[in-house]
C-alpha positions as a LaTeX table, in Angstrom:
\begin{tabular}{lrrr}
\hline
Residue & $x$ (\AA) & $y$ (\AA) & $z$ (\AA) \\
\hline
Met1 & 21.72 & 20.15 & $-16.19$ \\
Thr2 & 23.22 & 18.51 & $-13.09$ \\
Phe3 & 23.10 & 14.82 & $-12.31$ \\
Glu4 & 23.20 & 12.94 & $-9.02$ \\
Glu5 & 22.72 & 9.42 & $-7.72$ \\
Pro6 & 19.04 & 8.46 & $-8.05$ \\
Ala7 & 16.80 & 7.78 & $-5.09$ \\
Ala8 & 14.75 & 4.57 & $-5.13$ \\
Phe9 & 10.99 & 4.61 & $-5.72$ \\
Phe10 & 10.35 & 2.68 & $-2.48$ \\
Thr11 & 12.03 & 1.97 & 0.83 \\
Ala12 & 11.35 & $-1.30$ & 2.65 \\
Glu13 & 10.35 & $-1.02$ & 6.30 \\
Gly14 & 9.43 & $-4.37$ & 7.82 \\
Asp15 & 6.61 & $-5.87$ & 5.73 \\
Phe16 & 5.74 & $-2.51$ & 4.17 \\
Tyr17 & 7.05 & $-0.51$ & 1.23 \\
Leu18 & 7.12 & 3.24 & 1.69 \\
Pro19 & 6.65 & 5.26 & $-1.52$ \\
Gly20 & 8.97 & 8.16 & $-2.29$ \\
Pro21 & 7.96 & 11.39 & $-4.06$ \\
Met22 & 8.83 & 9.98 & $-7.51$ \\
Thr23 & 6.02 & 7.40 & $-7.31$ \\
Gln24 & 3.26 & 9.95 & $-8.01$ \\
Gly25 & 1.62 & 9.49 & $-11.38$ \\
Pro26 & $-0.13$ & 11.83 & $-13.83$ \\
Trp27 & $-3.71$ & 11.22 & $-12.64$ \\
Gly28 & $-3.62$ & 13.07 & $-9.29$ \\
Ala29 & $-2.25$ & 12.23 & $-5.84$ \\
Thr30 & $-1.86$ & 8.53 & $-6.60$ \\
Met31 & 0.92 & 6.26 & $-7.83$ \\
Gly32 & 1.58 & 5.89 & $-11.54$ \\
Gly33 & 0.59 & 2.59 & $-13.15$ \\
Gln34 & 4.19 & 1.91 & $-14.15$ \\
Ile35 & 5.22 & 2.26 & $-10.47$ \\
Val36 & 2.48 & $-0.11$ & $-9.34$ \\
Gly37 & 3.37 & $-2.67$ & $-12.01$ \\
Gly38 & 7.08 & $-2.30$ & $-11.36$ \\
Leu39 & 6.65 & $-2.99$ & $-7.64$ \\
Leu40 & 4.44 & $-6.01$ & $-8.36$ \\
Gly41 & 7.04 & $-7.35$ & $-10.79$ \\
Trp42 & 9.78 & $-6.76$ & $-8.22$ \\
Gly43 & 7.78 & $-8.61$ & $-5.57$ \\
Ile44 & 7.10 & $-11.58$ & $-7.83$ \\
Glu45 & 10.78 & $-11.73$ & $-8.73$ \\
Gln46 & 11.71 & $-11.81$ & $-5.03$ \\
Ser47 & 9.63 & $-14.98$ & $-4.63$ \\
Gly48 & 12.31 & $-16.84$ & $-6.59$ \\
Phe49 & 13.36 & $-17.26$ & $-10.23$ \\
Asp50 & 14.55 & $-20.51$ & $-11.74$ \\
Pro51 & 17.20 & $-19.51$ & $-14.32$ \\
Asp52 & 15.94 & $-22.23$ & $-16.69$ \\
Phe53 & 12.53 & $-20.55$ & $-16.89$ \\
Gln54 & 11.67 & $-17.60$ & $-19.13$ \\
Pro55 & 9.39 & $-14.92$ & $-17.63$ \\
Ala56 & 7.01 & $-15.08$ & $-20.59$ \\
Arg57 & 3.95 & $-13.07$ & $-19.56$ \\
Leu58 & 2.96 & $-10.53$ & $-16.92$ \\
Thr59 & $-0.55$ & $-9.15$ & $-16.56$ \\
Val60 & $-1.19$ & $-6.25$ & $-14.16$ \\
Asp61 & $-4.72$ & $-5.33$ & $-13.08$ \\
Leu62 & $-5.00$ & $-1.78$ & $-11.72$ \\
Leu63 & $-8.00$ & $-2.29$ & $-9.45$ \\
Arg64 & $-8.01$ & 0.88 & $-7.32$ \\
Pro65 & $-5.98$ & 4.08 & $-7.10$ \\
Ala66 & $-2.81$ & 3.34 & $-5.12$ \\
Leu67 & $-2.40$ & 6.18 & $-2.63$ \\
Leu68 & 0.99 & 7.63 & $-1.72$ \\
Glu69 & 1.00 & 5.53 & 1.44 \\
Pro70 & 2.71 & 2.29 & 2.59 \\
Leu71 & 1.82 & $-0.98$ & 0.83 \\
Arg72 & 2.37 & $-4.68$ & 1.38 \\
Ile73 & 3.21 & $-7.26$ & $-1.30$ \\
Glu74 & 1.60 & $-10.70$ & $-1.24$ \\
Thr75 & 2.71 & $-13.47$ & $-3.62$ \\
Ala76 & 1.53 & $-17.05$ & $-4.14$ \\
Val77 & 2.57 & $-19.83$ & $-6.52$ \\
Gln78 & $-0.58$ & $-21.04$ & $-8.30$ \\
Arg79 & 0.97 & $-23.73$ & $-10.48$ \\
Glu80 & 4.43 & $-25.24$ & $-10.59$ \\
Gly81 & 5.23 & $-28.01$ & $-13.05$ \\
Arg82 & 8.13 & $-29.29$ & $-15.09$ \\
Arg83 & 7.64 & $-26.77$ & $-17.90$ \\
Ile84 & 5.36 & $-24.07$ & $-16.45$ \\
Lys85 & 5.11 & $-21.91$ & $-13.34$ \\
Leu86 & 2.39 & $-19.40$ & $-12.51$ \\
Val87 & 2.86 & $-16.82$ & $-9.74$ \\
Asp88 & 0.27 & $-14.32$ & $-8.52$ \\
Gly89 & 1.07 & $-11.07$ & $-6.74$ \\
Ala90 & $-1.03$ & $-8.41$ & $-5.00$ \\
Leu91 & $-0.42$ & $-4.95$ & $-3.59$ \\
Val92 & $-2.40$ & $-4.38$ & $-0.39$ \\
Gln93 & $-3.00$ & $-0.94$ & 1.06 \\
Asn94 & $-5.17$ & $-0.13$ & 4.07 \\
Gly95 & $-6.55$ & $-3.65$ & 4.03 \\
Lys96 & $-7.61$ & $-3.55$ & 0.34 \\
Thr97 & $-6.02$ & $-5.00$ & $-2.78$ \\
Val98 & $-5.25$ & $-2.04$ & $-5.02$ \\
Ala99 & $-3.53$ & $-4.01$ & $-7.80$ \\
Arg100 & $-2.75$ & $-7.59$ & $-8.70$ \\
Ala101 & $-0.53$ & $-9.39$ & $-11.18$ \\
Ser102 & $-0.16$ & $-12.81$ & $-12.74$ \\
Ala103 & 3.23 & $-13.94$ & $-14.05$ \\
Leu104 & 3.73 & $-16.97$ & $-16.28$ \\
Phe105 & 7.15 & $-18.66$ & $-16.54$ \\
Leu106 & 7.99 & $-21.21$ & $-19.24$ \\
Arg107 & 10.97 & $-23.57$ & $-19.30$ \\
Arg108 & 13.52 & $-22.78$ & $-21.99$ \\
Gly109 & 14.56 & $-25.55$ & $-24.37$ \\
Glu110 & 15.50 & $-26.41$ & $-27.93$ \\
His111 & 13.93 & $-24.02$ & $-30.44$ \\
Pro112 & 11.97 & $-25.66$ & $-33.31$ \\
Asp113 & 13.27 & $-25.47$ & $-36.86$ \\
Gly114 & 11.44 & $-23.65$ & $-39.65$ \\
Glu115 & 10.23 & $-20.15$ & $-40.48$ \\
Val116 & 7.16 & $-18.55$ & $-38.87$ \\
Trp117 & 5.52 & $-15.40$ & $-40.26$ \\
Ser118 & 5.69 & $-12.20$ & $-38.22$ \\
Gly119 & 4.88 & $-8.62$ & $-39.08$ \\
Ser120 & 7.76 & $-6.23$ & $-39.69$ \\
Val121 & 8.24 & $-3.07$ & $-37.62$ \\
Gln122 & 11.35 & $-0.93$ & $-37.23$ \\
Ala123 & 12.12 & 0.99 & $-34.06$ \\
Pro124 & 13.84 & 4.40 & $-34.15$ \\
Pro125 & 17.55 & 4.41 & $-33.27$ \\
Leu126 & 18.43 & 4.51 & $-29.58$ \\
Pro127 & 18.65 & 8.05 & $-28.15$ \\
Ser128 & 22.12 & 9.47 & $-28.67$ \\
Asp129 & 22.31 & 11.22 & $-25.28$ \\
Thr130 & 22.60 & 8.33 & $-22.85$ \\
Ala131 & 24.68 & 9.90 & $-20.07$ \\
Gly132 & 23.22 & 10.65 & $-16.64$ \\
Phe133 & 19.63 & 11.45 & $-15.68$ \\
Pro134 & 17.73 & 14.47 & $-14.33$ \\
Ala135 & 17.57 & 14.20 & $-10.54$ \\
Asp136 & 13.94 & 15.39 & $-10.45$ \\
Met137 & 12.59 & 12.90 & $-13.02$ \\
Pro138 & 11.13 & 9.50 & $-12.07$ \\
Phe139 & 12.21 & 7.90 & $-15.38$ \\
Leu140 & 12.93 & 8.93 & $-18.95$ \\
Ile141 & 10.89 & 8.53 & $-22.14$ \\
Trp142 & 11.87 & 9.56 & $-25.67$ \\
Gly143 & 8.75 & 9.92 & $-27.79$ \\
Tyr144 & 8.60 & 9.63 & $-31.58$ \\
Gly145 & 5.77 & 10.31 & $-33.98$ \\
Ala146 & 5.86 & 13.87 & $-35.24$ \\
Ser147 & 9.56 & 13.65 & $-36.14$ \\
Ala148 & 12.15 & 11.00 & $-36.86$ \\
Ala149 & 14.55 & 12.52 & $-34.31$ \\
Gly150 & 12.19 & 12.17 & $-31.36$ \\
Ser151 & 11.98 & 14.29 & $-28.22$ \\
Pro152 & 12.47 & 13.56 & $-24.52$ \\
Gly153 & 9.26 & 13.45 & $-22.52$ \\
Ile154 & 5.88 & 12.11 & $-23.60$ \\
Ala155 & 4.41 & 15.63 & $-23.72$ \\
Ala156 & 7.21 & 17.23 & $-25.71$ \\
Gly157 & 5.07 & 17.51 & $-28.83$ \\
Glu158 & 5.80 & 14.20 & $-30.53$ \\
Trp159 & 2.55 & 12.56 & $-29.47$ \\
Glu160 & 0.49 & 15.74 & $-29.13$ \\
Gln161 & 1.13 & 16.85 & $-32.69$ \\
Ser162 & 1.05 & 13.54 & $-34.50$ \\
His163 & $-1.70$ & 11.31 & $-35.84$ \\
Ser164 & 0.87 & 8.83 & $-37.15$ \\
Gln165 & 2.33 & 5.67 & $-35.61$ \\
Lys166 & 3.98 & 6.41 & $-32.27$ \\
Phe167 & 7.18 & 5.01 & $-30.77$ \\
Ala168 & 9.01 & 5.34 & $-27.48$ \\
Trp169 & 12.32 & 4.41 & $-25.91$ \\
Thr170 & 12.12 & 4.19 & $-22.12$ \\
Arg171 & 14.93 & 4.24 & $-19.60$ \\
Val172 & 14.31 & 3.35 & $-15.96$ \\
Phe173 & 17.30 & 4.42 & $-13.91$ \\
Arg174 & 16.00 & 4.36 & $-10.31$ \\
Pro175 & 15.96 & 1.21 & $-8.19$ \\
Met176 & 12.43 & 0.04 & $-7.52$ \\
Val177 & 13.26 & $-0.66$ & $-3.85$ \\
Tyr178 & 16.23 & 0.82 & $-2.01$ \\
Gly179 & 19.14 & $-1.61$ & $-1.78$ \\
Tyr180 & 18.03 & $-3.79$ & $-4.70$ \\
Pro181 & 19.45 & $-3.31$ & $-8.23$ \\
Leu182 & 17.20 & $-3.00$ & $-11.25$ \\
Thr183 & 16.67 & $-6.25$ & $-13.18$ \\
Pro184 & 15.41 & $-6.88$ & $-16.73$ \\
Phe185 & 12.14 & $-8.29$ & $-15.38$ \\
Thr186 & 11.50 & $-5.21$ & $-13.23$ \\
Arg187 & 12.19 & $-2.97$ & $-16.24$ \\
Leu188 & 9.73 & $-4.98$ & $-18.30$ \\
Ala189 & 7.04 & $-4.83$ & $-15.59$ \\
Phe190 & 7.59 & $-1.09$ & $-15.28$ \\
Val191 & 7.49 & $-0.02$ & $-18.93$ \\
Gly192 & 4.46 & $-2.15$ & $-19.87$ \\
Asp193 & 2.28 & 0.63 & $-18.47$ \\
Val194 & 3.62 & 3.02 & $-21.14$ \\
Thr195 & 1.62 & 1.00 & $-23.69$ \\
Ser196 & $-1.56$ & 2.80 & $-22.69$ \\
Ser197 & $-0.35$ & 6.35 & $-23.31$ \\
Leu198 & 1.54 & 5.26 & $-26.44$ \\
Thr199 & $-1.47$ & 3.62 & $-28.09$ \\
His200 & $-4.35$ & 5.72 & $-26.68$ \\
Trp201 & $-2.92$ & 9.23 & $-27.14$ \\
Gly202 & $-4.87$ & 11.00 & $-29.87$ \\
Thr203 & $-5.38$ & 14.42 & $-31.42$ \\
Ser204 & $-7.22$ & 15.55 & $-28.24$ \\
Gly205 & $-4.41$ & 14.41 & $-25.95$ \\
Leu206 & $-4.53$ & 11.42 & $-23.63$ \\
Arg207 & $-8.22$ & 10.84 & $-22.86$ \\
Phe208 & $-7.95$ & 7.26 & $-21.56$ \\
Ile209 & $-6.74$ & 5.81 & $-18.25$ \\
Asn210 & $-5.64$ & 2.20 & $-18.32$ \\
Ala211 & $-7.34$ & $-0.51$ & $-16.29$ \\
Asp212 & $-4.73$ & $-3.18$ & $-16.98$ \\
Tyr213 & $-1.74$ & $-4.06$ & $-19.11$ \\
Thr214 & $-0.03$ & $-7.22$ & $-20.28$ \\
Val215 & 3.50 & $-7.80$ & $-21.52$ \\
Thr216 & 4.76 & $-10.97$ & $-23.22$ \\
Ala217 & 8.41 & $-11.77$ & $-23.83$ \\
Ser218 & 10.32 & $-14.43$ & $-25.74$ \\
Arg219 & 13.44 & $-13.32$ & $-23.83$ \\
Met220 & 14.36 & $-10.66$ & $-21.29$ \\
Pro221 & 15.33 & $-7.18$ & $-22.57$ \\
Asp222 & 19.06 & $-6.49$ & $-22.74$ \\
Gly223 & 20.37 & $-3.11$ & $-21.61$ \\
Glu224 & 18.87 & $-0.03$ & $-19.98$ \\
Tyr225 & 16.47 & 0.80 & $-22.80$ \\
Val226 & 13.15 & $-0.84$ & $-23.62$ \\
Gly227 & 11.32 & 0.42 & $-26.71$ \\
Leu228 & 7.68 & 0.29 & $-27.78$ \\
Ala229 & 6.13 & 0.63 & $-31.24$ \\
Ala230 & 2.38 & 1.26 & $-31.32$ \\
Glu231 & 0.57 & $-1.33$ & $-33.45$ \\
Ser232 & $-3.14$ & $-0.69$ & $-32.88$ \\
His233 & $-5.84$ & 1.29 & $-31.11$ \\
Tyr234 & $-9.50$ & 0.29 & $-31.18$ \\
Gly235 & $-12.16$ & 2.11 & $-29.19$ \\
Ser236 & $-15.92$ & 2.40 & $-28.75$ \\
Ala237 & $-18.24$ & 3.91 & $-26.10$ \\
Gly238 & $-15.37$ & 4.99 & $-23.86$ \\
Val239 & $-13.56$ & 1.64 & $-23.89$ \\
Ala240 & $-10.29$ & 1.22 & $-25.76$ \\
Thr241 & $-7.70$ & $-1.46$ & $-26.40$ \\
Gly242 & $-4.19$ & $-0.84$ & $-27.70$ \\
Ser243 & $-1.21$ & $-3.03$ & $-28.57$ \\
Ala244 & 2.50 & $-2.50$ & $-29.17$ \\
Thr245 & 5.67 & $-4.37$ & $-30.09$ \\
Leu246 & 8.49 & $-4.38$ & $-27.51$ \\
Phe247 & 12.13 & $-3.78$ & $-28.47$ \\
Asp248 & 15.55 & $-3.69$ & $-26.94$ \\
Arg249 & 18.84 & $-2.72$ & $-28.61$ \\
His250 & 18.91 & $-6.03$ & $-30.50$ \\
Gly251 & 15.39 & $-5.82$ & $-31.93$ \\
Pro252 & 11.81 & $-6.96$ & $-31.14$ \\
Phe253 & 11.36 & $-9.52$ & $-28.37$ \\
Gly254 & 7.72 & $-9.34$ & $-27.24$ \\
Thr255 & 4.40 & $-7.53$ & $-27.19$ \\
Ser256 & 2.30 & $-5.41$ & $-24.87$ \\
Ser257 & $-1.37$ & $-4.47$ & $-24.64$ \\
Ala258 & $-3.50$ & $-2.17$ & $-22.50$ \\
Leu259 & $-7.23$ & $-1.77$ & $-21.87$ \\
Ala260 & $-8.42$ & 1.72 & $-20.94$ \\
Leu261 & $-11.45$ & 3.83 & $-20.04$ \\
Gly262 & $-12.29$ & 7.29 & $-21.40$ \\
Gln263 & $-11.55$ & 10.28 & $-19.14$ \\
Pro264 & $-12.57$ & 13.97 & $-19.08$ \\
Ala265 & $-10.39$ & 16.45 & $-20.92$ \\
Gly266 & $-7.64$ & 17.98 & $-18.83$ \\
Ser267 & $-7.49$ & 15.23 & $-16.19$ \\
Phe268 & $-4.07$ & 13.95 & $-17.35$ \\
Gln269 & $-0.97$ & 15.85 & $-16.19$ \\
Pro270 & 1.84 & 14.46 & $-18.35$ \\
Leu271 & 5.47 & 13.87 & $-17.46$ \\
Arg272 & 7.79 & 16.48 & $-18.93$ \\
Thr273 & 11.55 & 16.84 & $-19.08$ \\
\hline
\end{tabular}
């Protein structure tokens, strides 16, 4: 396998962002949800971060299919106080909002004393092969479920063959926009979309497409890898909700959730390595 410098997902041209070939998702000739959320997160981050504030929650609503065409980013501060800041973002394409996001920032301070109960979940070890990246892959996922060793790619058999708890380590290695380095917040915005496939993949494959996702974080992830551990899936009449715990190399730091709608068999074309 050969490796080369990665191309960015988008290139900025004036007020527009031009999608590259790696932005196409698994549901046809449209952008993947993780690409949409990642660009929204990037745009919100460009509106200005106060280092004393923790990006504590990001919700992404996937309103319409985002075509493989130029988009604009619109951001607006909805609330800015001494301890809280709320920023909205929208992706606009051909005059229509195709996705929107809401980001909540909370001021860091002294942490209270005492012990608070939390459930216990253990992530698999980080993947051992961490060098380079395939030039033709948009990002990397190691799936776990059928085996303790895990396999690269969400369709490598780990999730297809398992009815047990599922895990994933994700590695985003491409810049979201050309000329801008990846940041922890952009990584978090990007990988939150993986929650849907992680929690809604069943014995008949992935039969749900997500309508939104939310990530919460007590701190920003450290390092190139962000992990997810599936915690729940509940579904009825074609509507499903799933939740996961988020990890980095130090341990759990937040949560994610995704709402999804049932889809016909065979409509999902999964990422493979």
